[in-house]
Coordinates of C-alpha atoms in Angstrom, one line a residue:
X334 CA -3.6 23.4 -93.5
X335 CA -4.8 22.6 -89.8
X336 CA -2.2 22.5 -87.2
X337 CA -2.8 20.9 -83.7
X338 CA -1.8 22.8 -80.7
X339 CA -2.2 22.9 -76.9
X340 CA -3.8 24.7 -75.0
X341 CA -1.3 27.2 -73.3
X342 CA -0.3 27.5 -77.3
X343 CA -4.1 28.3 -78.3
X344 CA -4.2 31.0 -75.4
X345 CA -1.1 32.4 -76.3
X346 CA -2.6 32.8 -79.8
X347 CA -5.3 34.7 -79.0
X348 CA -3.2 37.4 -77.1
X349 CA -1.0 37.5 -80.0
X350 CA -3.6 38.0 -82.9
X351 CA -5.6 40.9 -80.4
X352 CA -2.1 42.6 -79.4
X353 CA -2.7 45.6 -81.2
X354 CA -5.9 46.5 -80.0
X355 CA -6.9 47.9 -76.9
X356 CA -10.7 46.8 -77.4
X357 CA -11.3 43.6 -78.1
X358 CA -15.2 42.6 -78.3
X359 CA -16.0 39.1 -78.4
X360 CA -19.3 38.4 -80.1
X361 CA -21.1 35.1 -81.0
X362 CA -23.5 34.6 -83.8
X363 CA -26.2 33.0 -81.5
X364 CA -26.6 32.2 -77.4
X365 CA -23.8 28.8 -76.4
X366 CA -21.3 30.1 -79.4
X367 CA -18.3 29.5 -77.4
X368 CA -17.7 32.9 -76.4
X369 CA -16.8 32.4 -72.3
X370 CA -14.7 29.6 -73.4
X371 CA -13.1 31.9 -75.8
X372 CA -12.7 35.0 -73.2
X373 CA -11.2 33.0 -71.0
X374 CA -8.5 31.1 -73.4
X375 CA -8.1 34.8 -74.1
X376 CA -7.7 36.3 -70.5
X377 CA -4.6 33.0 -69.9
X378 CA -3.0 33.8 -72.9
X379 CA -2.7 37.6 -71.9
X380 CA -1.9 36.6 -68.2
X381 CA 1.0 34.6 -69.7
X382 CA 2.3 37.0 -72.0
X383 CA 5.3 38.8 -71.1
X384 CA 3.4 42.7 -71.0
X385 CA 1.0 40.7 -68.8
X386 CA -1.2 44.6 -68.9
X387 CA -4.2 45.2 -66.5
X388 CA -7.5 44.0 -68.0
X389 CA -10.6 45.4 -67.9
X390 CA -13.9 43.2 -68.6
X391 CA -17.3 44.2 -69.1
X392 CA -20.5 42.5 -71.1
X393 CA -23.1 43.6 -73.2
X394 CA -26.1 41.6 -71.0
X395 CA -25.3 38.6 -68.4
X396 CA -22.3 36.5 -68.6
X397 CA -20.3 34.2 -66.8
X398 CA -23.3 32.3 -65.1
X399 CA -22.9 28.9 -64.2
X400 CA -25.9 27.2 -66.0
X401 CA -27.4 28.4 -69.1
X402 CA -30.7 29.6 -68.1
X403 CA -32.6 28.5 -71.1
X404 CA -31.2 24.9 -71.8
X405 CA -30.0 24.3 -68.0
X406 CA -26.5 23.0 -69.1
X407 CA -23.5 23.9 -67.7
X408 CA -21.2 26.7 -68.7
X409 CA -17.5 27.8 -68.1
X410 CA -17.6 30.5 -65.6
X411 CA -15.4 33.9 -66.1
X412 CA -12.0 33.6 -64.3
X413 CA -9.8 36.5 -63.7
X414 CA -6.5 37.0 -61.9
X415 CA -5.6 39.4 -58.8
X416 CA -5.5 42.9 -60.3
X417 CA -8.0 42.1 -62.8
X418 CA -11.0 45.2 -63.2
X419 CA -14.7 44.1 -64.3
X420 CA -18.1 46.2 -64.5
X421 CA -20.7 44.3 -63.1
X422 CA -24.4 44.4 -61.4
X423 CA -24.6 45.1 -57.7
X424 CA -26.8 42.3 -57.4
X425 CA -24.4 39.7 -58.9
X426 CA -21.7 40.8 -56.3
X427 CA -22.5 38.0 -53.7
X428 CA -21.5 35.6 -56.6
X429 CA -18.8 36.5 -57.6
X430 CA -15.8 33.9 -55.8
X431 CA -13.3 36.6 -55.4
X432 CA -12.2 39.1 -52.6
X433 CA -13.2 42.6 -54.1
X434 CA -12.7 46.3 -53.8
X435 CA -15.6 48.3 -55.1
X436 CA -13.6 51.6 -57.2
X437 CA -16.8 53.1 -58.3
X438 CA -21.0 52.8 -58.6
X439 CA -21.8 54.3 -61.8
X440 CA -25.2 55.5 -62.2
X441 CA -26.1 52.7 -65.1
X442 CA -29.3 51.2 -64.1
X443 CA -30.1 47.5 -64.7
X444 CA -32.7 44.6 -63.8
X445 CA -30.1 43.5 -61.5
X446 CA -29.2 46.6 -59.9
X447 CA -25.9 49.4 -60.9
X448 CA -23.3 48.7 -62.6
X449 CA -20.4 48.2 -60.2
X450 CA -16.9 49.0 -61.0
X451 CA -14.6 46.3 -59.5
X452 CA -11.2 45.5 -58.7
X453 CA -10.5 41.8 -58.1
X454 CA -8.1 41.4 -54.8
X455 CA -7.9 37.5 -55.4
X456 CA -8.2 35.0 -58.2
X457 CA -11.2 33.5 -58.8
X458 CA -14.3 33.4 -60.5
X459 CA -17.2 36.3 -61.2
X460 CA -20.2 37.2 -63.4
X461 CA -20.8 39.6 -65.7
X462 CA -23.6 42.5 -66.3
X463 CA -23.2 45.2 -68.3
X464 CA -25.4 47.8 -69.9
X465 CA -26.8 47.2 -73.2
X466 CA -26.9 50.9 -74.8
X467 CA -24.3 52.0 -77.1
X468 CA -23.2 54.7 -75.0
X469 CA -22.5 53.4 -71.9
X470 CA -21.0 50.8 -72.9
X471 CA -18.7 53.3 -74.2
X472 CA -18.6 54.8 -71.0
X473 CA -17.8 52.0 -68.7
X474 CA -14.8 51.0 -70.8
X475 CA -13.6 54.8 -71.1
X476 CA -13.9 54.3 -66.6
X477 CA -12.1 51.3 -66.9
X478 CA -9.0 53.0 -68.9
X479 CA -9.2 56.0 -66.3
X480 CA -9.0 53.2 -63.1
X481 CA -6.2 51.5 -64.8
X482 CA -7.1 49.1 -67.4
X483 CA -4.4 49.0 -70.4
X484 CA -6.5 46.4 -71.9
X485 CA -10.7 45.7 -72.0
X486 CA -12.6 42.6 -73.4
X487 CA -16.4 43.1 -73.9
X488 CA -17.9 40.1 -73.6
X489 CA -21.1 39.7 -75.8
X490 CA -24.7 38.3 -75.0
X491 CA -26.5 36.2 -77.5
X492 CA -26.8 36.9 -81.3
X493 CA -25.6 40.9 -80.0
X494 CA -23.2 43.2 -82.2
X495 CA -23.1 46.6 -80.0
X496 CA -20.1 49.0 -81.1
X497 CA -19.6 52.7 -80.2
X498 CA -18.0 54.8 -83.1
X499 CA -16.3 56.2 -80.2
X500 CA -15.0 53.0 -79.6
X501 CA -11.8 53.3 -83.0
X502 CA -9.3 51.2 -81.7
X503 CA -12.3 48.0 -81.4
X504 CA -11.3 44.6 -82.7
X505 CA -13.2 41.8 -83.1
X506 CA -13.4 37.8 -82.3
X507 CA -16.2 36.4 -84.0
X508 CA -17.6 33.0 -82.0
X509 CA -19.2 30.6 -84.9
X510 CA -20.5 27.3 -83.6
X511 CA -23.2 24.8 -84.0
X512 CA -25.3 26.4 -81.7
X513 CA -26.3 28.2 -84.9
X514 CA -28.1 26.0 -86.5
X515 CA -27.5 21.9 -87.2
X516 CA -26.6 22.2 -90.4
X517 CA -22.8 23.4 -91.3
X518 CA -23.8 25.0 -94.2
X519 CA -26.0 27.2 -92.6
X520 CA -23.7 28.3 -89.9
X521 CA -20.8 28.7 -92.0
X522 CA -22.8 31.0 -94.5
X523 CA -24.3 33.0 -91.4
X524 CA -20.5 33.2 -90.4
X525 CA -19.4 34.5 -93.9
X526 CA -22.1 37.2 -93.9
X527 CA -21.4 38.7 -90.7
X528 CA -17.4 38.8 -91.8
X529 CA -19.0 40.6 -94.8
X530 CA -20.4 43.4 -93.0
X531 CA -18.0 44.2 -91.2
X532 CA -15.4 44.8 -94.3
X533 CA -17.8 46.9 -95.8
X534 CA -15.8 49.5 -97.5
X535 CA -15.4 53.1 -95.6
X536 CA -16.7 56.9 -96.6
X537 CA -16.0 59.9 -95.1
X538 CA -18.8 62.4 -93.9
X539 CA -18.3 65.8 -92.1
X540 CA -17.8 65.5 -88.1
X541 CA -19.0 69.4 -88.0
X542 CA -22.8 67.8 -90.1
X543 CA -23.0 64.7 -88.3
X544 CA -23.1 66.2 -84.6
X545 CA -26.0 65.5 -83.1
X546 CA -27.8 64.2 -86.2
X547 CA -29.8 60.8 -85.5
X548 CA -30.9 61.4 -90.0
X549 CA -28.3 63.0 -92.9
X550 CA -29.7 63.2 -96.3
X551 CA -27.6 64.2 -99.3
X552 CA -28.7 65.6 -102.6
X553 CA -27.9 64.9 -106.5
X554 CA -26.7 68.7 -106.4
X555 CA -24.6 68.6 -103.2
X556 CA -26.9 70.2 -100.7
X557 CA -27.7 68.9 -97.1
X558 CA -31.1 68.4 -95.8
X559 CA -31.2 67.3 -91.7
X560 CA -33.8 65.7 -90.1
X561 CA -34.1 66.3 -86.3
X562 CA -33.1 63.7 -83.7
X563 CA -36.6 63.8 -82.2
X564 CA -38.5 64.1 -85.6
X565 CA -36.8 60.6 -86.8
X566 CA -37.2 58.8 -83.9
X567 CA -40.5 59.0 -83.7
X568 CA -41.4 59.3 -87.7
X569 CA -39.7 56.3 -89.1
X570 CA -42.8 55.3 -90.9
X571 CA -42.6 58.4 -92.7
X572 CA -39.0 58.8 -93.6
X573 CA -39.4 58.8 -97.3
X574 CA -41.4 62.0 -97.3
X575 CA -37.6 63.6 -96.9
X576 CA -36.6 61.5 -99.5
X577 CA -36.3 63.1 -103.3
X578 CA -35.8 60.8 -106.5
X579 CA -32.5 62.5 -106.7
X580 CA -31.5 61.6 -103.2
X581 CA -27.7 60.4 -103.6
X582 CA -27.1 59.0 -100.2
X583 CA -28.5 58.2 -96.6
X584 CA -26.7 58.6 -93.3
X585 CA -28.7 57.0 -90.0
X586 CA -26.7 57.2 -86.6
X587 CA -28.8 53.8 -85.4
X588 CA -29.2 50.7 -87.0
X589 CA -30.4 49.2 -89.9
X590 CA -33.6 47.8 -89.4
X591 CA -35.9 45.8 -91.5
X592 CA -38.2 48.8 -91.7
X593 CA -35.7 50.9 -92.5
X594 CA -34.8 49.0 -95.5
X595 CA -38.4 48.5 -96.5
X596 CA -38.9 52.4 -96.5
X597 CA -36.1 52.8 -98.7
X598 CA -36.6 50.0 -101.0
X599 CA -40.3 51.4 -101.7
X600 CA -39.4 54.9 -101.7
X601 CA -39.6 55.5 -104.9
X602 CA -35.5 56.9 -105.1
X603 CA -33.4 55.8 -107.6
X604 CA -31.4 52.9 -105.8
X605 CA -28.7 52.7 -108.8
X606 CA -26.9 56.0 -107.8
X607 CA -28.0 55.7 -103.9
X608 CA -25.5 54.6 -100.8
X609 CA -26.8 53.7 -97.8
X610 CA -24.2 54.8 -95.0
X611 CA -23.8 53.6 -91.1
X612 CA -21.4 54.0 -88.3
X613 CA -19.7 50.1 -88.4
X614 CA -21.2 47.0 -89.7
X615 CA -22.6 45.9 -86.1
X616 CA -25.1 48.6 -86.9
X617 CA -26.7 46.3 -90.0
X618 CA -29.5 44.4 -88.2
X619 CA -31.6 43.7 -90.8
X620 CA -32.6 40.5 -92.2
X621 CA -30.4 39.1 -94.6
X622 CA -32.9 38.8 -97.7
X623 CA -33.8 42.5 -97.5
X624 CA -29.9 43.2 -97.7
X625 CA -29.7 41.4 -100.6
X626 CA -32.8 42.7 -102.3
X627 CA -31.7 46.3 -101.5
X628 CA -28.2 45.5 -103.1
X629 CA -29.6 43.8 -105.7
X630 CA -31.3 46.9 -106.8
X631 CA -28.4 48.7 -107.5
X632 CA -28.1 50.4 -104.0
X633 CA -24.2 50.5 -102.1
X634 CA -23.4 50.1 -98.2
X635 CA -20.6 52.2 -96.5
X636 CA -19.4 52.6 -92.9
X637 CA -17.4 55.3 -91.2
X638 CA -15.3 53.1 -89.4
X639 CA -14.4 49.6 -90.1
X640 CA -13.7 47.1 -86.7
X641 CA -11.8 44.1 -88.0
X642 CA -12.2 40.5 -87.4
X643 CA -9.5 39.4 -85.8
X644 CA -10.1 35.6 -85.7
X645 CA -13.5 33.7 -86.0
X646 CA -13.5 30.5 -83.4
X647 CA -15.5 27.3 -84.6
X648 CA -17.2 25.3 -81.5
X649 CA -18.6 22.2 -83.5
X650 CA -20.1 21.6 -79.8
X651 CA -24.0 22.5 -79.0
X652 CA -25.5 22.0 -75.7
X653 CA -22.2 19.8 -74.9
X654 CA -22.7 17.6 -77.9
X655 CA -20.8 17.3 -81.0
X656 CA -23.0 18.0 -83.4
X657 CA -20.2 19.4 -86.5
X658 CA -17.2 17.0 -87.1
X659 CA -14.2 19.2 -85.4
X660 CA -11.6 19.7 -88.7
X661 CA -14.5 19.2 -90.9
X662 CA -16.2 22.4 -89.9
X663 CA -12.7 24.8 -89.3
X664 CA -11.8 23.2 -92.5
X665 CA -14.5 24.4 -94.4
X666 CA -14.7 28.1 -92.7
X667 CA -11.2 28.2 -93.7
X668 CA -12.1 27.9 -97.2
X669 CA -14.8 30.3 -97.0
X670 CA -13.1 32.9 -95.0
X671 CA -9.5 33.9 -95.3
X672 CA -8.9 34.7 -91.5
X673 CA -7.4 32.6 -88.5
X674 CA -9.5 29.9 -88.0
X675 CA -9.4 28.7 -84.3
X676 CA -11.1 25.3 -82.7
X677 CA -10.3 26.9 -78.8
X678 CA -11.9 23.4 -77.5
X679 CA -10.1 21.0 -79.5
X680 CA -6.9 22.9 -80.2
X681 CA -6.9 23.2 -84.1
X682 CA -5.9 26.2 -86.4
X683 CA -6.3 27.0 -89.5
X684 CA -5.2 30.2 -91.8
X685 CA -2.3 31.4 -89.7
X686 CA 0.0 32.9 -92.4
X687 CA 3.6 31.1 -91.6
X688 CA 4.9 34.8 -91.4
X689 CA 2.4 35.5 -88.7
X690 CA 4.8 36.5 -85.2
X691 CA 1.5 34.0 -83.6
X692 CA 2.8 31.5 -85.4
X693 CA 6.2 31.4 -84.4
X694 CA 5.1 30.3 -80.7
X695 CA 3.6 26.7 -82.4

């Protein structure tokens, strides 16, 4: 059923549905998804909430720019309160509309200069730039606990899904929109998949194996082979050669790549009694056909650590233009996905269970 509500109510929403996480990435299945819009609906609600806790922000890329630098349209800007923490490039300093104190320069390199740790001394507006490896990512938000941040928001460039396994207590919003692609079907079935992988169910394997192990091959009989960090990296194209018929399972600390898949797929294993293992689901880059042939073959995925969806957000917006009809489109992803459905823009829900403590606010 789809429920109208303001806009203090929509922020108040998110903060409610993202209480229980201390991480909260917000990630978009292409560039224009609505995830800005959504991070700052977000960063209201929290400021209204009665914890009202310290934020922290940081991005995976650019955000927060005024104009999208491919289509030339305009976008919201970021807007944080007095108090607020952000990681950011030096060179993006002068643009950011606020009074600032400078806590730390890490030694994170980008195109536009170190990342800059940041304390906001006024309200008002900044940009984002934050470092695209796994690991420092990881990093900065770890610096941003240590300077005071009880809560972080990672805002996400275009089409990226970039998660530590560091990172446990990591939820999700997922920002589906037309942006995507004009027809609904298309974005609503990109929108299921990606919810997909990141339910995939959860295996164990041994911390004490895994350290410092890019490759972890398991055996019919039990035994353990390892393949060096330096080795894999560089001898992707010749992974199967480590690979025995028998071969019950395949651990990769990286992602899952189309060539990857390929390798595996002709092989030459027996893909009925093999699992394929990653960290999380962000890790599963691969195109979606391979997936399915790979599945299709009798072959299982598993993760270490699941990082739930919290919510998916439907923008039926594109460049500024309507190009979905509003309840139309939450409608149908309500339908095809059994999470809170939320239009940020025009104030609709969908999927809020009636027992939901969120709910009790509308």
């Amino acid at each position: 059923m789809l429920q109208h509500i303001s806009p203090k109510q929509t922020s108040l929403l998110l903060a409610q549905l993202t209480d229980a996480y201390p991480i909260v990435s917000i990630i978009g299945l292409s560039k224009n998804a609505g995830k800005t819009t959504v991070l700052n609906s977000l960063l209201q609600g929290l400021s209204s909430s009665a914890a009202h806790p310290c934020i922290g922000l940081t991005s995976i890329g650019l955000d927060g720019e005024s104009h999208d630098l491919l289509s030339q349209t305009l976008k919201p800007e970021i807007y944080v309160l007095k108090g607020s923490l952000f990681a950011t490039a030096a060179d993006l300093l002068p643009l950011c509309d606020i009074t600032k104190q400078i806590e730390q320069v890490t030694e994170i390199a980008t195109p536009l200069g170190r990342i800059v740790l940041v304390r906001a001394r006024s309200d008002g507006y900044i940009q984002l730039a934050g470092p695209s490896i796994r690991k420092q990512l990881w990093q900065i938000q770890q610096e941003l606990k240590q300077l005071g941040a009880e809560r972080i928001l990672v805002d996400g460039a275009m089409g990226r899904r970039v998660f530590t396994e560091e990172a446990s207590g990591d939820g999700v919003i997922l920002c589906s929109g037309a942006a995507f692609h004009q027809s609904m079907a298309e974005t609503i079935g990109e929108t299921l998949r990606i919810t997909q992988l990141f339910s995939l169910p959860l295996t164990e394997l041994p911390s004490a194996a895994l350290e410092g192990s890019q490759y972890l091959i398991c055996q019919k009989d039990g035994s353990r082979q390892y393949i060096s960090a330096s080795l894999a990296r560089s001898s992707e194209f010749s992974l199967p050669v480590y690979l025995q018929r028998d071969s019950t399972a395949f651990y990769t600390a990286g992602a899952v790549t189309d060539l990857l898949l390929r390798q595996l797929l002709h092989s030459g294993i027996r893909l009925q009694d093999f699992t394929l293992i990653v960290n999380n689901g962000s890790c599963i880059l691969a195109q979606d056909c391979l997936l399915r042939q790979f599945l299709a073959a009798g072959a299982g995925i598993r993760v270490r650590q699941q990082i739930p969806i919290l919510a998916i957000t439907a923008n039926a917006y594109a460049f500024d233009y309507p190009v979905y009809r509003a309840e139309q489109f939450i409608q149908e992803l309500a339908e095809a996905i059994h999470l809170p459905i939320i239009d940020v823009k025009e104030g609709i829900v969908c999927n809020l269970a009636k027992s939901h403590p969120a709910i009790r606010r509308i």
